[in-house]
CSV table of C-alpha atoms in Angstrom, one decimal:
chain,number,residue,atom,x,y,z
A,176,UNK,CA,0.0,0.0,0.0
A,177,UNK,CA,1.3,3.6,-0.8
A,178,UNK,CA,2.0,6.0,1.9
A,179,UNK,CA,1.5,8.8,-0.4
A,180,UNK,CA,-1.9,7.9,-2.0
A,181,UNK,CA,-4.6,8.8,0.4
A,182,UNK,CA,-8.5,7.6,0.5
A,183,UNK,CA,-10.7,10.2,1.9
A,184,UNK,CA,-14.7,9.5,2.9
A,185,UNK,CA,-16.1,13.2,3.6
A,186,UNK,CA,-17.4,14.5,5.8
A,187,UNK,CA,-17.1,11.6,8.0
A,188,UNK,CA,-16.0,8.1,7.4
A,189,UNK,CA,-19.2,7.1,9.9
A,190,UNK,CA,-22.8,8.3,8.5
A,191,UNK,CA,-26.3,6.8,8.1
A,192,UNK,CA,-27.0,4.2,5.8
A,193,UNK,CA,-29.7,6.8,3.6
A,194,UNK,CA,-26.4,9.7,3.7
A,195,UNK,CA,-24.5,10.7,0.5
A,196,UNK,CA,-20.8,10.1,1.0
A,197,UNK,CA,-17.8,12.1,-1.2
A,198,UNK,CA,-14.7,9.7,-2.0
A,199,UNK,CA,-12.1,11.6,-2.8
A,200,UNK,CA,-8.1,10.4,-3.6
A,201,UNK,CA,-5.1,12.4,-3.1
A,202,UNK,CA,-1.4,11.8,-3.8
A,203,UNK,CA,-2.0,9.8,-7.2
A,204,UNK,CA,0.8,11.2,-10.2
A,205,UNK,CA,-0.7,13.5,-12.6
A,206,UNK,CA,-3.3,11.9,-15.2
A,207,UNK,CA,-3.0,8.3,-13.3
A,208,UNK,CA,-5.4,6.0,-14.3
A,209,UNK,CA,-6.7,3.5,-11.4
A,210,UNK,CA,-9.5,1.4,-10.5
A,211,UNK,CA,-11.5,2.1,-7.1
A,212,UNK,CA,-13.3,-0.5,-5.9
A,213,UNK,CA,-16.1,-1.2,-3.4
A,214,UNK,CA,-16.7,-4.5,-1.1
A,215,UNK,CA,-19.1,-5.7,1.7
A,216,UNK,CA,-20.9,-8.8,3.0
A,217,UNK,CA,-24.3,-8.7,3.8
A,218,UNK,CA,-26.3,-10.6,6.8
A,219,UNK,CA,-26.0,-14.2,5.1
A,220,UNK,CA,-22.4,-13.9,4.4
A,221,UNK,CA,-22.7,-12.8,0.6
A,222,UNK,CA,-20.4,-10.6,-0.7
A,223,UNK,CA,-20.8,-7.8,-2.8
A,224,UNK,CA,-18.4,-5.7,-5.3
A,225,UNK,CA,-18.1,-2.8,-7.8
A,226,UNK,CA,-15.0,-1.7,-9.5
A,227,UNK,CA,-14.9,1.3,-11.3
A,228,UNK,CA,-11.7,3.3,-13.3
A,229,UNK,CA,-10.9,6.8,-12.6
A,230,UNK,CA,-8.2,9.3,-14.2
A,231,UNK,CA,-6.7,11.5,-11.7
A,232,UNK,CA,-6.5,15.1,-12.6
A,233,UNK,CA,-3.1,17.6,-13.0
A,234,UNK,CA,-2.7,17.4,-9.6
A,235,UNK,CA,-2.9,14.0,-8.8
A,236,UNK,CA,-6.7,13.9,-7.2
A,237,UNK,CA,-9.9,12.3,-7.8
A,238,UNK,CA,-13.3,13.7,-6.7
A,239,UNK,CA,-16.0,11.4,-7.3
A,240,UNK,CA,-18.4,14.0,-7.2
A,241,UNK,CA,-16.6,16.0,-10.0
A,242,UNK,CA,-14.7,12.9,-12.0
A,243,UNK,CA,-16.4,10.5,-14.9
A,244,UNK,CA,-15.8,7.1,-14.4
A,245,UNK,CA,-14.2,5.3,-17.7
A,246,UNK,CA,-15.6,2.2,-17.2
A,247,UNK,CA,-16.2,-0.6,-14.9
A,248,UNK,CA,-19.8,-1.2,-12.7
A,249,UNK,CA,-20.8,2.2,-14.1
A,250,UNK,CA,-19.5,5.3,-16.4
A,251,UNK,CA,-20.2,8.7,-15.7
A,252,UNK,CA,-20.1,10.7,-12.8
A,253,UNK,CA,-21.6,8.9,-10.2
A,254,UNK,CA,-20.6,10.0,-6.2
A,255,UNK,CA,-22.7,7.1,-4.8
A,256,UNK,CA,-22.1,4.8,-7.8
A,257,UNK,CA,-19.4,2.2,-6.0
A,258,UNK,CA,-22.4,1.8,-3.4
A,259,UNK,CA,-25.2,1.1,-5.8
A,260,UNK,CA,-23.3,-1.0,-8.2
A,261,UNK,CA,-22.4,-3.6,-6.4
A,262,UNK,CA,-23.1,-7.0,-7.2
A,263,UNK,CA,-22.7,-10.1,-5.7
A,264,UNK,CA,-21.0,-13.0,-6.1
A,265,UNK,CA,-23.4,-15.6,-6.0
A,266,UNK,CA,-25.9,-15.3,-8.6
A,267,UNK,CA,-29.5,-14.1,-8.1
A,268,UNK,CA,-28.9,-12.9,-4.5
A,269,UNK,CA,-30.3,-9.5,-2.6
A,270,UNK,CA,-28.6,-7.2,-0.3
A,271,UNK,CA,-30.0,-8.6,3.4
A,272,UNK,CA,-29.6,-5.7,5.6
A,273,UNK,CA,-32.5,-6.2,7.7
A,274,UNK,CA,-31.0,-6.2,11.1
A,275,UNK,CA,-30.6,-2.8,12.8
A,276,UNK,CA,-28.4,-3.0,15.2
A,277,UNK,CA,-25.1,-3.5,12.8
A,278,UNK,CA,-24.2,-0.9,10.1
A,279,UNK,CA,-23.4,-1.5,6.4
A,280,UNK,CA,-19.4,-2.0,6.1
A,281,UNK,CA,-18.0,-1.6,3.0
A,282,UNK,CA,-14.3,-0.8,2.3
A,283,UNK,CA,-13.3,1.3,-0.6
A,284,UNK,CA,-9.5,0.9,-2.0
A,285,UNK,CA,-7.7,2.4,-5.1
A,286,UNK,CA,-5.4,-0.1,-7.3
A,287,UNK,CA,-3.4,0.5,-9.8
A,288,UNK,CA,-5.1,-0.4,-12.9
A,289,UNK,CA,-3.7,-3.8,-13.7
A,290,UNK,CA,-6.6,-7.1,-13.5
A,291,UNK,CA,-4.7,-7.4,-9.9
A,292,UNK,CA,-3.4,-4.0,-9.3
A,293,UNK,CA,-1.6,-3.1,-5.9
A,294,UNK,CA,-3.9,-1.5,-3.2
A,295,UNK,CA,-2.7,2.0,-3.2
A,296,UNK,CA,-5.2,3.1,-0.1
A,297,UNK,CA,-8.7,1.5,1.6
A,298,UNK,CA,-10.6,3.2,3.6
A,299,UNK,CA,-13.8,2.3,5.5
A,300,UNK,CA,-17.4,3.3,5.5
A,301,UNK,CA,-20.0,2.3,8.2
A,302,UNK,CA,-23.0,3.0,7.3
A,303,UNK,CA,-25.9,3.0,10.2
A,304,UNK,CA,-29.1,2.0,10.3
A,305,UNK,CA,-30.1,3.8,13.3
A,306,UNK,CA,-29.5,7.4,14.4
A,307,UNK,CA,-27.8,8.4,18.1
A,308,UNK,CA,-30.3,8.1,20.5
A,309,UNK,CA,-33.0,6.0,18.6
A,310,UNK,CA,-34.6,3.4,20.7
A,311,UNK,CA,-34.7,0.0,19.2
A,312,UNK,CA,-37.7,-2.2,21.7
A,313,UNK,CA,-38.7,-5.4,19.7
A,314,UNK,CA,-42.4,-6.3,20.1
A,315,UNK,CA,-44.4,-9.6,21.1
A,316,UNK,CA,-47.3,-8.6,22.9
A,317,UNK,CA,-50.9,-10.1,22.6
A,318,UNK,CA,-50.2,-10.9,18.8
A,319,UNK,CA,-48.1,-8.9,17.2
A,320,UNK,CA,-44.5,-9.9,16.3
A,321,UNK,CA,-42.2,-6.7,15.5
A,322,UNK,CA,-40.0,-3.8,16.5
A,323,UNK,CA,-41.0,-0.6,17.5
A,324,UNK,CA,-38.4,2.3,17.0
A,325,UNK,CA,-38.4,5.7,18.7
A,326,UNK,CA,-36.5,8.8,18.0
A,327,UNK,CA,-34.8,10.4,20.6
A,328,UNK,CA,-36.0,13.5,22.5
A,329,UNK,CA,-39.3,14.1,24.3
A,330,UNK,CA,-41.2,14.2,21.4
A,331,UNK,CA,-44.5,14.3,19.8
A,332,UNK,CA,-43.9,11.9,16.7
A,333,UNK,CA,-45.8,11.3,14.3
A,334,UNK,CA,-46.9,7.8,14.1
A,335,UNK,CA,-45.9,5.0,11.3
A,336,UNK,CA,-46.8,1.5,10.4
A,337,UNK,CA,-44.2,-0.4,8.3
A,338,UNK,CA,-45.5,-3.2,5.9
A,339,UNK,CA,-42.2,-4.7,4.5
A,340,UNK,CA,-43.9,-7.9,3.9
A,341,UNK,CA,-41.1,-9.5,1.1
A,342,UNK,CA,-41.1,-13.1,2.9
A,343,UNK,CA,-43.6,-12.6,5.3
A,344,UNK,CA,-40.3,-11.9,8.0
A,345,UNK,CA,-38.8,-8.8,9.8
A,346,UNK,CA,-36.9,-6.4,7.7
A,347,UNK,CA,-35.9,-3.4,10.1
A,348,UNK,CA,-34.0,-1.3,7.5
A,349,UNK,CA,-36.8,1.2,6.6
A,350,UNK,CA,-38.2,1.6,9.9
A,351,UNK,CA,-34.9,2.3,11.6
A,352,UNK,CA,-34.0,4.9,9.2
A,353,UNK,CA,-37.7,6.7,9.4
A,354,UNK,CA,-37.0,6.9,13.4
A,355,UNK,CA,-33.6,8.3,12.5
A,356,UNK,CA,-35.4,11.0,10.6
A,357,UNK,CA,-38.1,11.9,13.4
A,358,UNK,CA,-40.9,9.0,13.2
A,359,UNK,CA,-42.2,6.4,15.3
A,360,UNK,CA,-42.6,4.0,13.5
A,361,UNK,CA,-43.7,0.1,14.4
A,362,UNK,CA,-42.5,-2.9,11.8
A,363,UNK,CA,-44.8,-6.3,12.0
A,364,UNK,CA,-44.2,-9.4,10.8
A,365,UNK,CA,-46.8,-11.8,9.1
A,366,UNK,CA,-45.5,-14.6,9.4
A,367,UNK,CA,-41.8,-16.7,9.8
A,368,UNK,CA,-40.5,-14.9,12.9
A,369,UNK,CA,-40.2,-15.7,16.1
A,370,UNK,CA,-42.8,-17.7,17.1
A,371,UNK,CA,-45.3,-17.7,14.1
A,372,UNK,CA,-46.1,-19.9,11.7
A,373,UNK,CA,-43.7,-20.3,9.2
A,374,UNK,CA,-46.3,-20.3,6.3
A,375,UNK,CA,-50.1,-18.8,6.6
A,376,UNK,CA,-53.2,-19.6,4.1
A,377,UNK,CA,-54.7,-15.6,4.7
A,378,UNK,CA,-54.0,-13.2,6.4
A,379,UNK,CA,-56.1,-11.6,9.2
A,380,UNK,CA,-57.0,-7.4,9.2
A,381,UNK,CA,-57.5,-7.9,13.0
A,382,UNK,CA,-53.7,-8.7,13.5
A,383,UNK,CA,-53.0,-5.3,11.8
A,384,UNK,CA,-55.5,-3.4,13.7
A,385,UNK,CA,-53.9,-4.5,16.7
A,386,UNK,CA,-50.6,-2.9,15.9
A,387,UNK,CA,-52.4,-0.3,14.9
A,388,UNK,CA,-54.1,0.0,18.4
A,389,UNK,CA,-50.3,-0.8,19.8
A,390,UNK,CA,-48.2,1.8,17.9
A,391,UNK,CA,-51.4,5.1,18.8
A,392,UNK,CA,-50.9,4.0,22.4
A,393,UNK,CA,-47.1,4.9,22.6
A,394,UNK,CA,-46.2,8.0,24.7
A,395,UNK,CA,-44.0,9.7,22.0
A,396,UNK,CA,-46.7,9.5,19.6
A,397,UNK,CA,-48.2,13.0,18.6
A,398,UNK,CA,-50.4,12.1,15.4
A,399,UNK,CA,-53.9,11.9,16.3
A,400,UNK,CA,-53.8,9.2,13.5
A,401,UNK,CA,-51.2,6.3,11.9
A,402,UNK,CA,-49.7,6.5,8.1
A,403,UNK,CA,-48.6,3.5,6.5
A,404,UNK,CA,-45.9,2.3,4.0
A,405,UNK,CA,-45.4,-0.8,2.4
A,406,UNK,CA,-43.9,-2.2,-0.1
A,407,UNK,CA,-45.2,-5.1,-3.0
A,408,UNK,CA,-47.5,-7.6,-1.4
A,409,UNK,CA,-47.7,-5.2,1.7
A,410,UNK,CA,-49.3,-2.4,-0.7
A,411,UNK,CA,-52.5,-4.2,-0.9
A,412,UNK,CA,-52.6,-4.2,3.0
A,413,UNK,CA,-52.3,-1.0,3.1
A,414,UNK,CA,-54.8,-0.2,0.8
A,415,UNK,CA,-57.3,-2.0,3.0
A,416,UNK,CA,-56.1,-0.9,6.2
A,417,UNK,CA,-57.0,2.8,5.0
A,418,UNK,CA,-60.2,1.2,3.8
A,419,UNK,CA,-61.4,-0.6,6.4
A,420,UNK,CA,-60.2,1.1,9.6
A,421,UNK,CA,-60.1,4.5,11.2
A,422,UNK,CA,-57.4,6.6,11.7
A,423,UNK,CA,-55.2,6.2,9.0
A,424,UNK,CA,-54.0,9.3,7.8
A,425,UNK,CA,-51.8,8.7,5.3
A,426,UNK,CA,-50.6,6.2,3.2
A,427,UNK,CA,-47.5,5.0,1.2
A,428,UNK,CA,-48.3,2.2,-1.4
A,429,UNK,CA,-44.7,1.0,-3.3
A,430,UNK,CA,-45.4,-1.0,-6.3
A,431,UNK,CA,-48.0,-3.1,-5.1
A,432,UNK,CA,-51.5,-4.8,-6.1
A,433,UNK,CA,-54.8,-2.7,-6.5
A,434,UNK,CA,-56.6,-5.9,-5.5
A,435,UNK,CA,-55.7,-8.4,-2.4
A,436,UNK,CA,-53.4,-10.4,-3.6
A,437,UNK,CA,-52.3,-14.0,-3.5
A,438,UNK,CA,-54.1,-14.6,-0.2
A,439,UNK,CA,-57.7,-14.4,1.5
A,440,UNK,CA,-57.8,-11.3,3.6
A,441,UNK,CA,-60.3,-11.8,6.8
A,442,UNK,CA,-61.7,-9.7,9.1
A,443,UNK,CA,-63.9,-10.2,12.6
A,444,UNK,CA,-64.1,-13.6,11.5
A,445,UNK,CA,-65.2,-13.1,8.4
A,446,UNK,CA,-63.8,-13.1,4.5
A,447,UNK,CA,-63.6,-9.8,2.9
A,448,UNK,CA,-61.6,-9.9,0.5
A,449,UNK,CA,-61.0,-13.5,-1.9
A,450,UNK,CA,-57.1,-13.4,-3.1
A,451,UNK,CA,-56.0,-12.3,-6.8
A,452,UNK,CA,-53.5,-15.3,-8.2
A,453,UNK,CA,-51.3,-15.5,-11.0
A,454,UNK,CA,-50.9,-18.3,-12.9
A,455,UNK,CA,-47.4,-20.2,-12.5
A,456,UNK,CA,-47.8,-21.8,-16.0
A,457,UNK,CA,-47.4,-18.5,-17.4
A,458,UNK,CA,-43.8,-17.4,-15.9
A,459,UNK,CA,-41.1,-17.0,-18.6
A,460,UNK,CA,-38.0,-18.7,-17.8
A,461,UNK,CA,-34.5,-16.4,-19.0
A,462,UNK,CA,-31.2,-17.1,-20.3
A,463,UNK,CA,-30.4,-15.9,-16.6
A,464,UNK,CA,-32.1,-18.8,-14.7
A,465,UNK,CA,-34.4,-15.8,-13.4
A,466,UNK,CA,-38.0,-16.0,-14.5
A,467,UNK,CA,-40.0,-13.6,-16.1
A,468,UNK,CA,-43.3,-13.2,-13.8
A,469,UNK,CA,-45.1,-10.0,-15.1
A,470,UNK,CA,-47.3,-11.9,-17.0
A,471,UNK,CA,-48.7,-14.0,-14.2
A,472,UNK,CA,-50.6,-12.0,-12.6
A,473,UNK,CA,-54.2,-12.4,-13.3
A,474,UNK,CA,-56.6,-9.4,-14.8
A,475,UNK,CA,-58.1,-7.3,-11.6
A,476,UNK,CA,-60.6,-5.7,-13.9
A,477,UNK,CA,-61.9,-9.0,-15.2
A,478,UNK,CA,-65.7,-10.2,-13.8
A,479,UNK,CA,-64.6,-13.1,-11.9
A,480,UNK,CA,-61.8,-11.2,-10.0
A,481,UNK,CA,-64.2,-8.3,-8.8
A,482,UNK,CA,-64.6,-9.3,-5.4
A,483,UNK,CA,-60.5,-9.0,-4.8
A,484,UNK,CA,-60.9,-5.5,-5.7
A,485,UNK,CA,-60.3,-3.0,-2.6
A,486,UNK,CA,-62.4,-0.3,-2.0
A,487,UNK,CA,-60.1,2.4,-1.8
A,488,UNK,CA,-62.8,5.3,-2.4
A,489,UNK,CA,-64.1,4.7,1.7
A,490,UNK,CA,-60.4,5.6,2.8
A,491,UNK,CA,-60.5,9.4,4.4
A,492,UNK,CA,-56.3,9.6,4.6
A,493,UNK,CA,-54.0,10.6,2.0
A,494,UNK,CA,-52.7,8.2,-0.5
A,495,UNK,CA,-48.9,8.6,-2.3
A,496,UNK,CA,-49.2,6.0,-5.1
A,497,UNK,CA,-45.6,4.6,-6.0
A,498,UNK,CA,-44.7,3.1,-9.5
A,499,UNK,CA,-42.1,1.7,-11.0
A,500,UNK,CA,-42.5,1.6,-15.2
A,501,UNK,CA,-39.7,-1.2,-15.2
A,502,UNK,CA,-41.3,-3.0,-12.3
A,503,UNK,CA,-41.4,-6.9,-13.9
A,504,UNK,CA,-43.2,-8.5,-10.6
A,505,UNK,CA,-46.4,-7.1,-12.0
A,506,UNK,CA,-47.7,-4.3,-13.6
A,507,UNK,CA,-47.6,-1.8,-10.6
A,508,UNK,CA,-48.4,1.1,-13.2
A,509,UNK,CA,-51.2,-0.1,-14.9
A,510,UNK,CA,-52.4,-0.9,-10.9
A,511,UNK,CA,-51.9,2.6,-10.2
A,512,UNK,CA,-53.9,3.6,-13.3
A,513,UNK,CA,-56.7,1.7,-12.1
A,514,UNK,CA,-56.4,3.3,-8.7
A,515,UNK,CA,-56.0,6.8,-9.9
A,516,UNK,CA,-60.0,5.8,-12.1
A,517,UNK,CA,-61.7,4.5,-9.3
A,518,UNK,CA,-60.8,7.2,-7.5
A,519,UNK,CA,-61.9,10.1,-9.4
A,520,UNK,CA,-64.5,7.8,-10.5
A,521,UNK,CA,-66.3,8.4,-7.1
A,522,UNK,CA,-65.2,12.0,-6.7
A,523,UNK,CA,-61.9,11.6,-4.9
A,524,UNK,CA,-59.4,13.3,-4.6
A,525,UNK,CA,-56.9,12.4,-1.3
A,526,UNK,CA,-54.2,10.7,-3.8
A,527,UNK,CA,-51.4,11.9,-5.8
A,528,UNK,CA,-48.9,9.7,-7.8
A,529,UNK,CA,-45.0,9.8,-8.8
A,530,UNK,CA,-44.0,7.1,-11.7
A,531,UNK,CA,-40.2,6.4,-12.4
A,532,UNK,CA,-39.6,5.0,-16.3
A,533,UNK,CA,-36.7,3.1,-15.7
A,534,UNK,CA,-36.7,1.5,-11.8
A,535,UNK,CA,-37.5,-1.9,-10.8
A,536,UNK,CA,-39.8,-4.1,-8.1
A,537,UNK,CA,-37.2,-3.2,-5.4
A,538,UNK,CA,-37.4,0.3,-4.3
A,539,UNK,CA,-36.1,0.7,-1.0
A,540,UNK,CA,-34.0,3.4,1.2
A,541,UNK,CA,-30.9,4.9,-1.2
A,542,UNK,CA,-27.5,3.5,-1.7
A,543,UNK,CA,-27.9,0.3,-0.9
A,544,UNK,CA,-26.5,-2.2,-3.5
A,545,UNK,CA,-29.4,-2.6,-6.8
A,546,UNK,CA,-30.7,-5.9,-6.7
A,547,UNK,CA,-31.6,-7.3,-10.3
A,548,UNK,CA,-33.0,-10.7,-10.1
A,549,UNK,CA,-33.5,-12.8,-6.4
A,550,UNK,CA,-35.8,-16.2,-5.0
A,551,UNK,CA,-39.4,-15.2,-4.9
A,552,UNK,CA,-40.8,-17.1,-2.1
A,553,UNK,CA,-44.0,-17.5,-3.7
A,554,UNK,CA,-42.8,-18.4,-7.0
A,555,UNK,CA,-40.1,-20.8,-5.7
A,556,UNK,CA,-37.6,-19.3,-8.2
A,557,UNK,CA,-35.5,-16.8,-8.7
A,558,UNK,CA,-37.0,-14.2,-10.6
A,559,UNK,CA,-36.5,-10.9,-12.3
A,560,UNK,CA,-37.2,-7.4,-11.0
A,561,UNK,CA,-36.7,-5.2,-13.6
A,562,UNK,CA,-34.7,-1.6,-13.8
A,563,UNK,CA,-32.1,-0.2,-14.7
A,564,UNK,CA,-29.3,0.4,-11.8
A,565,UNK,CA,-28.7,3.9,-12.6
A,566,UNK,CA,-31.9,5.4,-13.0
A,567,UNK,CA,-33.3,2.9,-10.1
A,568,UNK,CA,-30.5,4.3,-8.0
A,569,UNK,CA,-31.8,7.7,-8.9
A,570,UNK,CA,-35.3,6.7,-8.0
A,571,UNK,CA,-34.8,5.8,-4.4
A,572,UNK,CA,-33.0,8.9,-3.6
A,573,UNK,CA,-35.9,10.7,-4.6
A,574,UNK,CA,-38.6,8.6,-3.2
A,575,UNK,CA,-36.9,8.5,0.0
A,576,UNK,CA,-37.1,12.4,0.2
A,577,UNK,CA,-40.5,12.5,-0.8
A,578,UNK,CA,-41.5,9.5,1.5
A,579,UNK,CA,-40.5,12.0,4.6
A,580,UNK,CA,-42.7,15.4,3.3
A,581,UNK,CA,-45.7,13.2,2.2
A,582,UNK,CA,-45.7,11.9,5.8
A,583,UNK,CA,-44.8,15.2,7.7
A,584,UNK,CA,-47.1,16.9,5.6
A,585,UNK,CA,-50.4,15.0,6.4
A,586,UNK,CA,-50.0,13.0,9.6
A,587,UNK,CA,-51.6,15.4,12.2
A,588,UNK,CA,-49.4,17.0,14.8
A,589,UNK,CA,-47.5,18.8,12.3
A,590,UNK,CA,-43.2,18.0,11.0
A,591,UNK,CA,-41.4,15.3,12.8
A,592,UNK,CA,-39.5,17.6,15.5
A,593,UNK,CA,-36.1,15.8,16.3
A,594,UNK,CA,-33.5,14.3,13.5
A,595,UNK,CA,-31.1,11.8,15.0
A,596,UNK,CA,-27.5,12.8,14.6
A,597,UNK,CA,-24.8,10.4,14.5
């Protein structure tokens, strides 16, 4: 390693996860050409790169905020780019970051720009999940299974339910990040953790309402009502949660289903809503080994699917509808579409919409690595999710900003009050 060459992560080498970072290099030889390169390992033990090849200017430096890259994971001027562009090693696998508690770690280095150039300089980035003085207290009372996260100060919060629903689990990434930011906010689990059941036939609005009940009771909380954000399967819950019970306020639906989908939704007893399926013999398999699943889903709008449809019009909170153009789960733009008739349809007008051409399924908080293709748990297959990395990297910044106003904006009690600092 050079003595001379020095890494810099600015303005600290220590930020939160959803924080831009600028990489800068020193002590190169004017007009050097190197490769800087980007490495971590997520929760399972997968490990993820980029690589990317940089010219330093007169003086010897590199700015990633300023500098193209030449080639490699991306081209262009990228700052985030070694974050977004990584891939990992095994084929068809997502980032898992869903534990709060432990940051991101990745490692940056320049090389010299040889297939194995010497490491000129490294330098580390860990990237947090949860603010300084967030409170991290995980849930199991009456019947809910989750983690309820708590900014610091005295407070009043507004008040947030997250859905992340992608294999029925616990994913604390999101909701860690919206406490950092000023929210209370409670994740759930529906089913495989802890002590559920490790697969479920429907699921149960009661269960919901519960944490609903749960999260309104906490002393922090300052919203006279809830919002909610999901993501995929979890946007159809949403849906029905503002539809069928009070004090929701406002909602966040990311690329999901207009209609309950892929299983029975019950309430008091009693079904409600029959599921939407999708029809495996339809799923297109790729030169990949990913399969193509857009196509599966069945029509919402057709007769015999009717009774799947959610009544969206008898929610009284704000809806922000979420599309991704590229999205090849399903069609979460034409869903939107339909959502966006119904409702002015029957006079209403509590929704607004933002649509992004070129991201995928996956839209999550910013700079984590893009995932491409993973195992779909109710597929039983890897399958594709559509985007393209730079645009869908583009996407989540913006979304994650928007995310915070639509929910400051119209959950009662007025702007979250406190930002955790690191």
């Amino acid at each position: 390693m050079s003595s001379q060459v020095r890494l810099r992560l600015l303005p600290r080498a220590r930020c939160m996860f959803d924080e831009p970072i600028q990489v800068k290099v020193a002590g190169l030889r004017s007009r050097q050409v190197v490769t800087m390169r980007a490495r971590s390992a997520d929760e399972k033990g997968v490990v993820f790169r980029s690589a990317a090849t940089y010219r330093a200017d007169g003086k010897g430096e590199i700015d990633l905020e300023r500098d193209p890259s030449l080639s490699g994971s991306y081209v262009g001027v990228e700052p985030m780019g070694l974050l977004w562009s990584m891939r990992p090693d095994k084929l068809h696998k997502r980032f898992q970051k869903n534990k709060s508690l432990n940051p991101h770690v990745v490692t940056f280095s320049v090389h010299e720009d040889e297939a194995e150039g010497r490491m000129l300089a490294e330098a580390t980035n860990e990237r947090l999940l949860m603010g300084d003085g967030v409170s991290r207290l995980p849930v199991k009372e009456g019947n809910i299974r989750g983690v309820l996260f708590t900014p610091p100060g005295e407070g009043q919060f507004p008040a947030v339910l997250d859905l992340y629903t992608f294999g029925g689990g616990l994913s604390e990434k999101r909701a860690s990040l919206l406490a950092s930011r000023g929210f209370v906010v409670l994740t759930v689990a529906l089913y495989g953790h802890d002590d559920m059941a490790k697969n479920i036939k429907a699921v149960h609005l009661d269960y919901l309402e519960e944490a609903i009940e749960f999260l309104k009771k906490q002393n922090k909380v300052g919203s006279k009502g809830i919002g909610v954000i999901s993501l995929s399967k979890g946007g159809d819950l949403a849906l029905s949660i503002a539809s069928y019970l009070p004090d929701v306020e406002a909602i966040v639906w990311i690329n999901g289903c207009c209609a309950n989908a892929a299983l029975p939704l019950h309430y008091k007893k009693s079904l409600i809503h029959p599921a939407l399926m999708f029809d495996l013999d339809s799923i297109i398999p790729t030169e990949s080994g990913a399969y193509y699943v857009k196509s599966g889903m069945h029509n919402p709008l057709a007769e015999e699917n009717k009774a799947a449809m959610i009544p969206i019009e008898r929610a009284s909170g704000r809806f922000l509808f979420v599309a991704s153009e590229d999205d090849l789960n399903w069609d979460s733009k034409a869903f939107v579409d339909i959502m966006e008739e119904r409702m002015k349809h029957h006079g209403k007008e509590n929704f607004e919409s933002v649509c992004y051409p070129r991201a995928g399924h996956y839209l999550e908080p910013p700079y984590g690595p893009y995932c491409p293709s993973s195992f779909h748990g109710a597929v039983g297959e890897a399958v594709l999710w559509g985007g393209e990395p730079r645009s869908h990297a583009a996407a989540e910044v913006h979304l994650w900003k928007k995310i915070q106003e639509f929910f400051k904006t119209h959950l009662s009690g007025g702007a979250a009050q406190t930002t955790a600092k690191l």
